[in-house]
């Protein structure tokens, strides 16, 4: 899923690892890599601001463009730093992340900060709402599946899965205000929450620093727009069977749109395709799920949670989303 390009003549950079576009009345785009995904920020002047800009003399306009571009650049850099901070903190593949330290500390009580407490509480809400299907303690099972490892990768054996399922179960966690107990042998993975949370944090940074702009944050297809955009963003929902091609174009004037699916992350072994969304009760990919589910919600973390929970319902995805009262889009094979 990606916004359809409507910003012209892009050129510039947030940092060495990012690129974005030349400022003009159509706005500015910043791109960078984070959370194993291509990410971008878009800022477009609200129409009233564009008119004031258009009334200026040529010299004043050039100077104004320069100042605005520098200010947008700084705002993009601060928002990107926030995304990178969250990535570094909750990346289970990083040796130095807070999440890795928590998993290594299994078996003992551990101190946690307010941010981690908030995410654990949200994960508990997801667990209750999904009746146990969304479980961050599925980390030992997820670690067995070599998704994205290439054609020679093989799925785990039944005995391997059965062994680690003994270490899965949210009910065994103890969460208190400033400390947390993870039983020995267990691990947690915030992969279904952290990226969407980072998108919400990034839009907060941009809104605070660029209130006169329509804004869009896109972290690998999970998107959120600033409230009340004067010109809605056009978003292409990717066709899972024809990647990088939109199956449908929607508009986003405010709020978030997140997609869950397995078109890009899967394991292909002996002609059988295994999607990356795992049922924590069986240790195997969910059966009967559509190719992708996209959900609209006020916050990206809520949209992402509902999209993932819907995928975990398998054949019952439509019933679940209708019951939640969501606006959504489902693509089946």
Short mmCIF file of C-alpha atoms in Angstrom, two decimals:
data_model
loop_
_atom_site.label_atom_id
_atom_site.label_comp_id
_atom_site.label_asym_id
_atom_site.label_seq_id
_atom_site.Cartn_x
_atom_site.Cartn_y
_atom_site.Cartn_z
CA UNK A 1 0.00 0.00 0.00
CA UNK A 2 1.39 3.43 -0.89
CA UNK A 3 0.23 6.98 -1.45
CA UNK A 4 -0.12 7.80 -5.11
CA UNK A 5 2.55 10.37 -6.08
CA UNK A 6 1.17 13.87 -6.28
CA UNK A 7 4.22 15.79 -5.12
CA UNK A 8 6.30 16.98 -8.05
CA UNK A 9 10.01 17.40 -8.66
CA UNK A 10 11.36 15.66 -5.61
CA UNK A 11 15.01 16.04 -4.55
CA UNK A 12 16.61 16.42 -1.09
CA UNK A 13 17.55 14.38 1.92
CA UNK A 14 16.74 14.08 5.59
CA UNK A 15 19.96 12.28 6.30
CA UNK A 16 22.49 9.99 4.65
CA UNK A 17 20.02 7.14 4.65
CA UNK A 18 17.01 9.01 3.36
CA UNK A 19 15.78 10.98 0.41
CA UNK A 20 13.01 13.37 -0.29
CA UNK A 21 11.70 16.00 -2.57
CA UNK A 22 12.14 19.59 -3.55
CA UNK A 23 9.82 21.98 -1.81
CA UNK A 24 7.14 23.62 -3.92
CA UNK A 25 3.49 24.44 -3.56
CA UNK A 26 2.73 20.76 -3.94
CA UNK A 27 4.72 19.97 -0.81
CA UNK A 28 7.65 17.85 0.24
CA UNK A 29 8.29 14.14 0.69
CA UNK A 30 10.89 12.50 2.94
CA UNK A 31 11.87 8.85 2.58
CA UNK A 32 13.92 6.57 4.80
CA UNK A 33 14.23 2.94 5.84
CA UNK A 34 13.05 1.73 9.25
CA UNK A 35 11.51 -1.44 10.68
CA UNK A 36 12.58 -3.34 7.55
CA UNK A 37 10.28 -1.14 5.48
CA UNK A 38 10.38 1.86 3.19
CA UNK A 39 8.93 4.76 5.13
CA UNK A 40 7.94 8.26 4.12
CA UNK A 41 6.63 11.56 5.41
CA UNK A 42 4.62 13.95 3.24
CA UNK A 43 3.87 17.59 3.99
CA UNK A 44 1.67 19.71 1.77
CA UNK A 45 0.71 23.34 2.52
CA UNK A 46 -2.92 23.86 3.35
CA UNK A 47 -4.67 25.81 0.63
CA UNK A 48 -4.82 29.07 2.62
CA UNK A 49 -1.06 28.93 3.07
CA UNK A 50 -0.55 28.30 -0.63
CA UNK A 51 -2.53 31.44 -1.49
CA UNK A 52 -0.44 33.61 0.83
CA UNK A 53 2.69 32.09 -0.72
CA UNK A 54 1.38 32.85 -4.20
CA UNK A 55 0.74 36.52 -3.38
CA UNK A 56 4.38 37.18 -2.42
CA UNK A 57 6.95 38.79 -4.71
CA UNK A 58 9.39 36.46 -6.45
CA UNK A 59 12.23 37.32 -4.04
CA UNK A 60 10.11 36.97 -0.95
CA UNK A 61 8.71 33.72 -2.29
CA UNK A 62 12.17 32.22 -2.86
CA UNK A 63 13.28 33.21 0.62
CA UNK A 64 10.04 31.89 2.10
CA UNK A 65 10.49 28.59 0.25
CA UNK A 66 13.99 28.23 1.67
CA UNK A 67 12.88 28.90 5.24
CA UNK A 68 9.90 26.58 4.93
CA UNK A 69 12.02 23.82 3.44
CA UNK A 70 14.53 24.06 6.28
CA UNK A 71 11.74 23.96 8.85
CA UNK A 72 10.09 20.95 7.21
CA UNK A 73 13.47 19.22 7.00
CA UNK A 74 14.03 19.69 10.72
CA UNK A 75 10.53 18.43 11.51
CA UNK A 76 11.05 15.36 9.30
CA UNK A 77 14.36 14.65 11.03
CA UNK A 78 12.77 14.80 14.48
CA UNK A 79 9.89 12.55 13.42
CA UNK A 80 12.32 10.08 11.84
CA UNK A 81 14.40 10.08 15.02
CA UNK A 82 11.28 9.15 16.99
CA UNK A 83 10.55 6.24 14.64
CA UNK A 84 14.16 5.07 14.88
CA UNK A 85 14.04 5.32 18.68
CA UNK A 86 11.01 3.05 18.88
CA UNK A 87 12.53 0.64 16.37
CA UNK A 88 15.74 0.40 18.39
CA UNK A 89 13.84 -0.10 21.64
CA UNK A 90 11.41 -2.83 20.56
CA UNK A 91 13.26 -4.73 17.82
CA UNK A 92 13.41 -8.38 18.88
CA UNK A 93 16.21 -9.03 16.37
CA UNK A 94 18.53 -6.45 17.94
CA UNK A 95 20.95 -7.62 20.60
CA UNK A 96 20.78 -4.25 22.37
CA UNK A 97 17.06 -3.52 22.33
CA UNK A 98 14.99 -3.15 25.49
CA UNK A 99 12.77 -5.96 24.23
CA UNK A 100 15.74 -8.32 23.88
CA UNK A 101 16.85 -7.45 27.40
CA UNK A 102 13.35 -8.21 28.67
CA UNK A 103 13.33 -11.60 26.95
CA UNK A 104 16.78 -12.39 28.32
CA UNK A 105 15.53 -11.51 31.78
CA UNK A 106 12.74 -14.11 31.69
CA UNK A 107 12.37 -15.80 35.05
CA UNK A 108 12.91 -12.63 37.10
CA UNK A 109 10.90 -9.54 37.90
CA UNK A 110 12.00 -6.65 35.66
CA UNK A 111 11.54 -2.89 35.90
CA UNK A 112 9.66 -1.33 32.96
CA UNK A 113 9.10 2.30 31.98
CA UNK A 114 5.74 3.95 31.30
CA UNK A 115 6.01 3.53 27.54
CA UNK A 116 6.60 -0.23 27.77
CA UNK A 117 3.84 -0.54 30.36
CA UNK A 118 1.44 1.21 27.97
CA UNK A 119 2.30 -1.14 25.12
CA UNK A 120 1.94 -4.21 27.35
CA UNK A 121 -1.48 -3.00 28.50
CA UNK A 122 -2.51 -2.45 24.91
CA UNK A 123 -1.29 -5.96 24.06
CA UNK A 124 -3.43 -7.31 26.90
CA UNK A 125 -6.45 -5.51 25.42
CA UNK A 126 -5.71 -7.10 22.03
CA UNK A 127 -5.43 -10.52 23.67
CA UNK A 128 -8.84 -10.14 25.37
CA UNK A 129 -10.54 -8.73 22.28
CA UNK A 130 -9.23 -11.57 20.11
CA UNK A 131 -10.08 -14.22 22.69
CA UNK A 132 -6.46 -15.28 22.83
CA UNK A 133 -5.63 -15.22 19.11
CA UNK A 134 -3.41 -12.10 19.36
CA UNK A 135 -0.71 -13.10 21.82
CA UNK A 136 2.64 -11.30 22.12
CA UNK A 137 4.03 -14.36 23.95
CA UNK A 138 4.01 -16.24 20.63
CA UNK A 139 7.63 -15.12 20.19
CA UNK A 140 9.13 -18.64 20.70
CA UNK A 141 6.88 -19.97 17.91
CA UNK A 142 7.60 -17.03 15.59
CA UNK A 143 11.32 -17.58 16.06
CA UNK A 144 10.97 -21.08 14.58
CA UNK A 145 9.50 -19.94 11.28
CA UNK A 146 12.17 -18.74 8.76
CA UNK A 147 9.95 -16.32 6.84
CA UNK A 148 11.92 -14.43 4.22
CA UNK A 149 14.95 -16.73 4.55
CA UNK A 150 14.86 -17.86 0.92
CA UNK A 151 13.85 -20.89 -1.12
CA UNK A 152 15.97 -23.38 0.84
CA UNK A 153 14.30 -22.63 4.16
CA UNK A 154 12.09 -25.33 5.65
CA UNK A 155 9.18 -25.06 8.09
CA UNK A 156 9.70 -26.26 11.66
CA UNK A 157 8.80 -29.83 12.56
CA UNK A 158 5.66 -30.76 14.49
CA UNK A 159 7.78 -31.74 17.50
CA UNK A 160 9.63 -28.39 17.48
CA UNK A 161 6.35 -26.50 17.44
CA UNK A 162 4.82 -28.67 20.16
CA UNK A 163 7.86 -28.05 22.37
CA UNK A 164 7.75 -24.24 22.16
CA UNK A 165 3.96 -24.03 22.51
CA UNK A 166 4.59 -24.94 26.15
CA UNK A 167 6.17 -21.47 26.46
CA UNK A 168 3.24 -19.51 24.97
CA UNK A 169 0.44 -17.97 27.00
CA UNK A 170 -0.33 -14.34 27.83
CA UNK A 171 -2.20 -15.35 31.00
CA UNK A 172 1.13 -16.35 32.54
CA UNK A 173 2.51 -12.78 32.40
CA UNK A 174 2.28 -10.54 35.44
CA UNK A 175 2.07 -6.83 34.62
CA UNK A 176 2.24 -4.26 37.40
CA UNK A 177 2.65 -0.47 37.33
CA UNK A 178 6.42 -0.38 37.20
CA UNK A 179 7.51 -3.98 36.91
CA UNK A 180 6.84 -7.04 34.82
CA UNK A 181 7.29 -10.79 35.22
CA UNK A 182 7.99 -12.99 32.22
CA UNK A 183 8.20 -16.68 33.14
CA UNK A 184 11.40 -18.54 32.39
CA UNK A 185 11.62 -19.80 28.81
CA UNK A 186 9.04 -17.36 27.48
CA UNK A 187 9.53 -14.34 25.20
CA UNK A 188 7.45 -11.49 23.83
CA UNK A 189 7.24 -9.89 20.41
CA UNK A 190 5.67 -6.46 19.83
CA UNK A 191 5.89 -6.77 16.05
CA UNK A 192 2.13 -6.38 15.64
CA UNK A 193 2.07 -3.13 17.60
CA UNK A 194 5.37 -1.21 17.58
CA UNK A 195 5.37 0.00 13.96
CA UNK A 196 1.84 1.36 14.18
CA UNK A 197 2.64 3.00 17.52
CA UNK A 198 5.68 4.63 15.87
CA UNK A 199 3.44 6.01 13.10
CA UNK A 200 1.16 7.62 15.71
CA UNK A 201 4.18 9.13 17.47
CA UNK A 202 5.63 10.46 14.21
CA UNK A 203 2.40 12.24 13.21
CA UNK A 204 2.31 13.85 16.67
CA UNK A 205 5.79 15.29 16.10
CA UNK A 206 4.90 16.58 12.64
CA UNK A 207 1.57 18.07 13.74
CA UNK A 208 3.25 19.96 16.56
CA UNK A 209 5.92 21.43 14.30
CA UNK A 210 4.00 21.89 11.03
CA UNK A 211 0.41 22.79 11.98
CA UNK A 212 -0.22 24.69 8.72
CA UNK A 213 0.46 21.60 6.58
CA UNK A 214 -1.57 18.57 5.57
CA UNK A 215 0.59 15.67 6.73
CA UNK A 216 0.89 11.97 6.03
CA UNK A 217 3.09 9.34 7.71
CA UNK A 218 3.60 6.03 5.91
CA UNK A 219 5.60 3.32 7.69
CA UNK A 220 5.72 0.40 5.30
CA UNK A 221 2.05 0.68 4.34
CA UNK A 222 0.68 1.62 7.76
CA UNK A 223 -0.47 5.21 7.37
CA UNK A 224 -1.89 8.08 9.35
CA UNK A 225 -2.91 11.56 8.18
CA UNK A 226 -3.15 14.73 10.23
CA UNK A 227 -6.73 15.63 11.24
CA UNK A 228 -8.86 17.52 8.75
CA UNK A 229 -6.55 17.59 5.74
CA UNK A 230 -7.88 20.16 3.28
CA UNK A 231 -6.89 17.98 0.34
CA UNK A 232 -7.36 14.26 1.07
CA UNK A 233 -4.45 11.96 0.36
CA UNK A 234 -4.97 9.35 -2.30
CA UNK A 235 -3.89 5.91 -1.13
CA UNK A 236 -3.47 2.84 -3.30
CA UNK A 237 -4.30 -0.45 -1.54
CA UNK A 238 -1.87 -2.92 -3.05
CA UNK A 239 -3.09 -5.88 -5.07
CA UNK A 240 -1.54 -8.90 -3.24
CA UNK A 241 -1.48 -10.82 -6.51
CA UNK A 242 0.20 -8.01 -8.44
CA UNK A 243 2.61 -6.30 -6.08
CA UNK A 244 3.24 -2.55 -6.37
CA UNK A 245 -0.06 -2.19 -8.23
CA UNK A 246 -3.13 -0.74 -6.50
CA UNK A 247 -6.22 -2.94 -6.34
CA UNK A 248 -8.23 0.02 -5.13
CA UNK A 249 -7.66 3.72 -4.53
CA UNK A 250 -9.10 5.31 -1.37
CA UNK A 251 -8.86 8.78 0.12
CA UNK A 252 -7.62 9.59 3.59
CA UNK A 253 -8.57 12.99 5.00
CA UNK A 254 -7.72 12.19 8.62
CA UNK A 255 -7.02 9.16 10.79
CA UNK A 256 -5.22 5.97 9.91
CA UNK A 257 -5.31 3.09 7.47
CA UNK A 258 -3.36 -0.10 8.22
CA UNK A 259 -3.08 -3.34 6.29
CA UNK A 260 -2.29 -6.87 7.43
CA UNK A 261 -1.53 -9.64 4.96
CA UNK A 262 1.01 -12.16 3.81
CA UNK A 263 1.64 -11.18 0.21
CA UNK A 264 5.22 -10.09 0.92
CA UNK A 265 6.22 -12.20 3.91
CA UNK A 266 5.79 -15.92 3.62
CA UNK A 267 7.61 -19.25 3.30
CA UNK A 268 7.41 -21.30 0.12
CA UNK A 269 8.39 -24.95 0.65
CA UNK A 270 7.81 -27.84 -1.76
CA UNK A 271 5.13 -25.87 -3.55
CA UNK A 272 3.23 -25.00 -0.39
CA UNK A 273 2.93 -21.41 0.72
CA UNK A 274 2.96 -20.57 4.46
CA UNK A 275 1.72 -17.09 5.43
CA UNK A 276 3.57 -15.31 8.24
CA UNK A 277 0.54 -14.73 10.49
CA UNK A 278 0.72 -17.49 13.07
CA UNK A 279 -2.12 -18.88 15.16
CA UNK A 280 -0.57 -18.99 18.66
CA UNK A 281 -2.84 -21.85 19.69
CA UNK A 282 -1.48 -24.20 16.99
CA UNK A 283 1.91 -22.72 16.11
CA UNK A 284 1.01 -22.85 12.39
CA UNK A 285 -0.09 -20.15 9.92
CA UNK A 286 -3.71 -19.19 10.25
CA UNK A 287 -6.06 -21.13 7.94
CA UNK A 288 -8.67 -19.50 5.73
CA UNK A 289 -7.37 -15.94 6.07
CA UNK A 290 -7.74 -13.54 3.13
CA UNK A 291 -4.70 -12.23 1.27
CA UNK A 292 -4.97 -8.85 2.98
CA UNK A 293 -7.19 -6.79 5.25
CA UNK A 294 -7.09 -2.98 5.42
CA UNK A 295 -8.84 -1.14 8.26
CA UNK A 296 -9.55 2.56 8.89
CA UNK A 297 -9.38 3.87 12.49
CA UNK A 298 -8.57 7.14 14.29
CA UNK A 299 -5.11 5.90 15.39
CA UNK A 300 -2.70 3.73 13.45
CA UNK A 301 -2.10 1.40 16.39
CA UNK A 302 -5.85 0.67 16.52
CA UNK A 303 -6.13 0.22 12.74
CA UNK A 304 -3.15 -2.15 12.77
CA UNK A 305 -4.47 -4.11 15.71
CA UNK A 306 -7.89 -4.58 14.09
CA UNK A 307 -6.35 -5.59 10.75
CA UNK A 308 -4.16 -8.21 12.43
CA UNK A 309 -6.98 -9.48 14.64
CA UNK A 310 -9.17 -9.79 11.55
CA UNK A 311 -6.55 -11.91 9.77
CA UNK A 312 -6.39 -14.16 12.82
CA UNK A 313 -10.13 -14.88 12.48
CA UNK A 314 -9.50 -16.86 9.28
CA UNK A 315 -12.79 -17.53 7.51
CA UNK A 316 -14.63 -15.31 10.01
CA UNK A 317 -12.82 -12.10 9.09
CA UNK A 318 -15.86 -10.31 7.69
CA UNK A 319 -18.01 -11.21 10.71
CA UNK A 320 -15.35 -9.92 13.07
CA UNK A 321 -14.86 -6.57 11.29
CA UNK A 322 -18.59 -5.94 10.91
CA UNK A 323 -18.96 -6.64 14.62
CA UNK A 324 -16.30 -4.02 15.38
CA UNK A 325 -18.12 -1.46 13.23
CA UNK A 326 -15.05 -0.76 11.11
CA UNK A 327 -14.63 0.64 7.64
CA UNK A 328 -12.44 -1.93 5.94
CA UNK A 329 -11.34 -3.53 2.69
CA UNK A 330 -10.70 -7.27 2.27
CA UNK A 331 -8.88 -8.95 -0.60
CA UNK A 332 -9.18 -12.71 -0.97
CA UNK A 333 -7.34 -14.98 -3.38
#
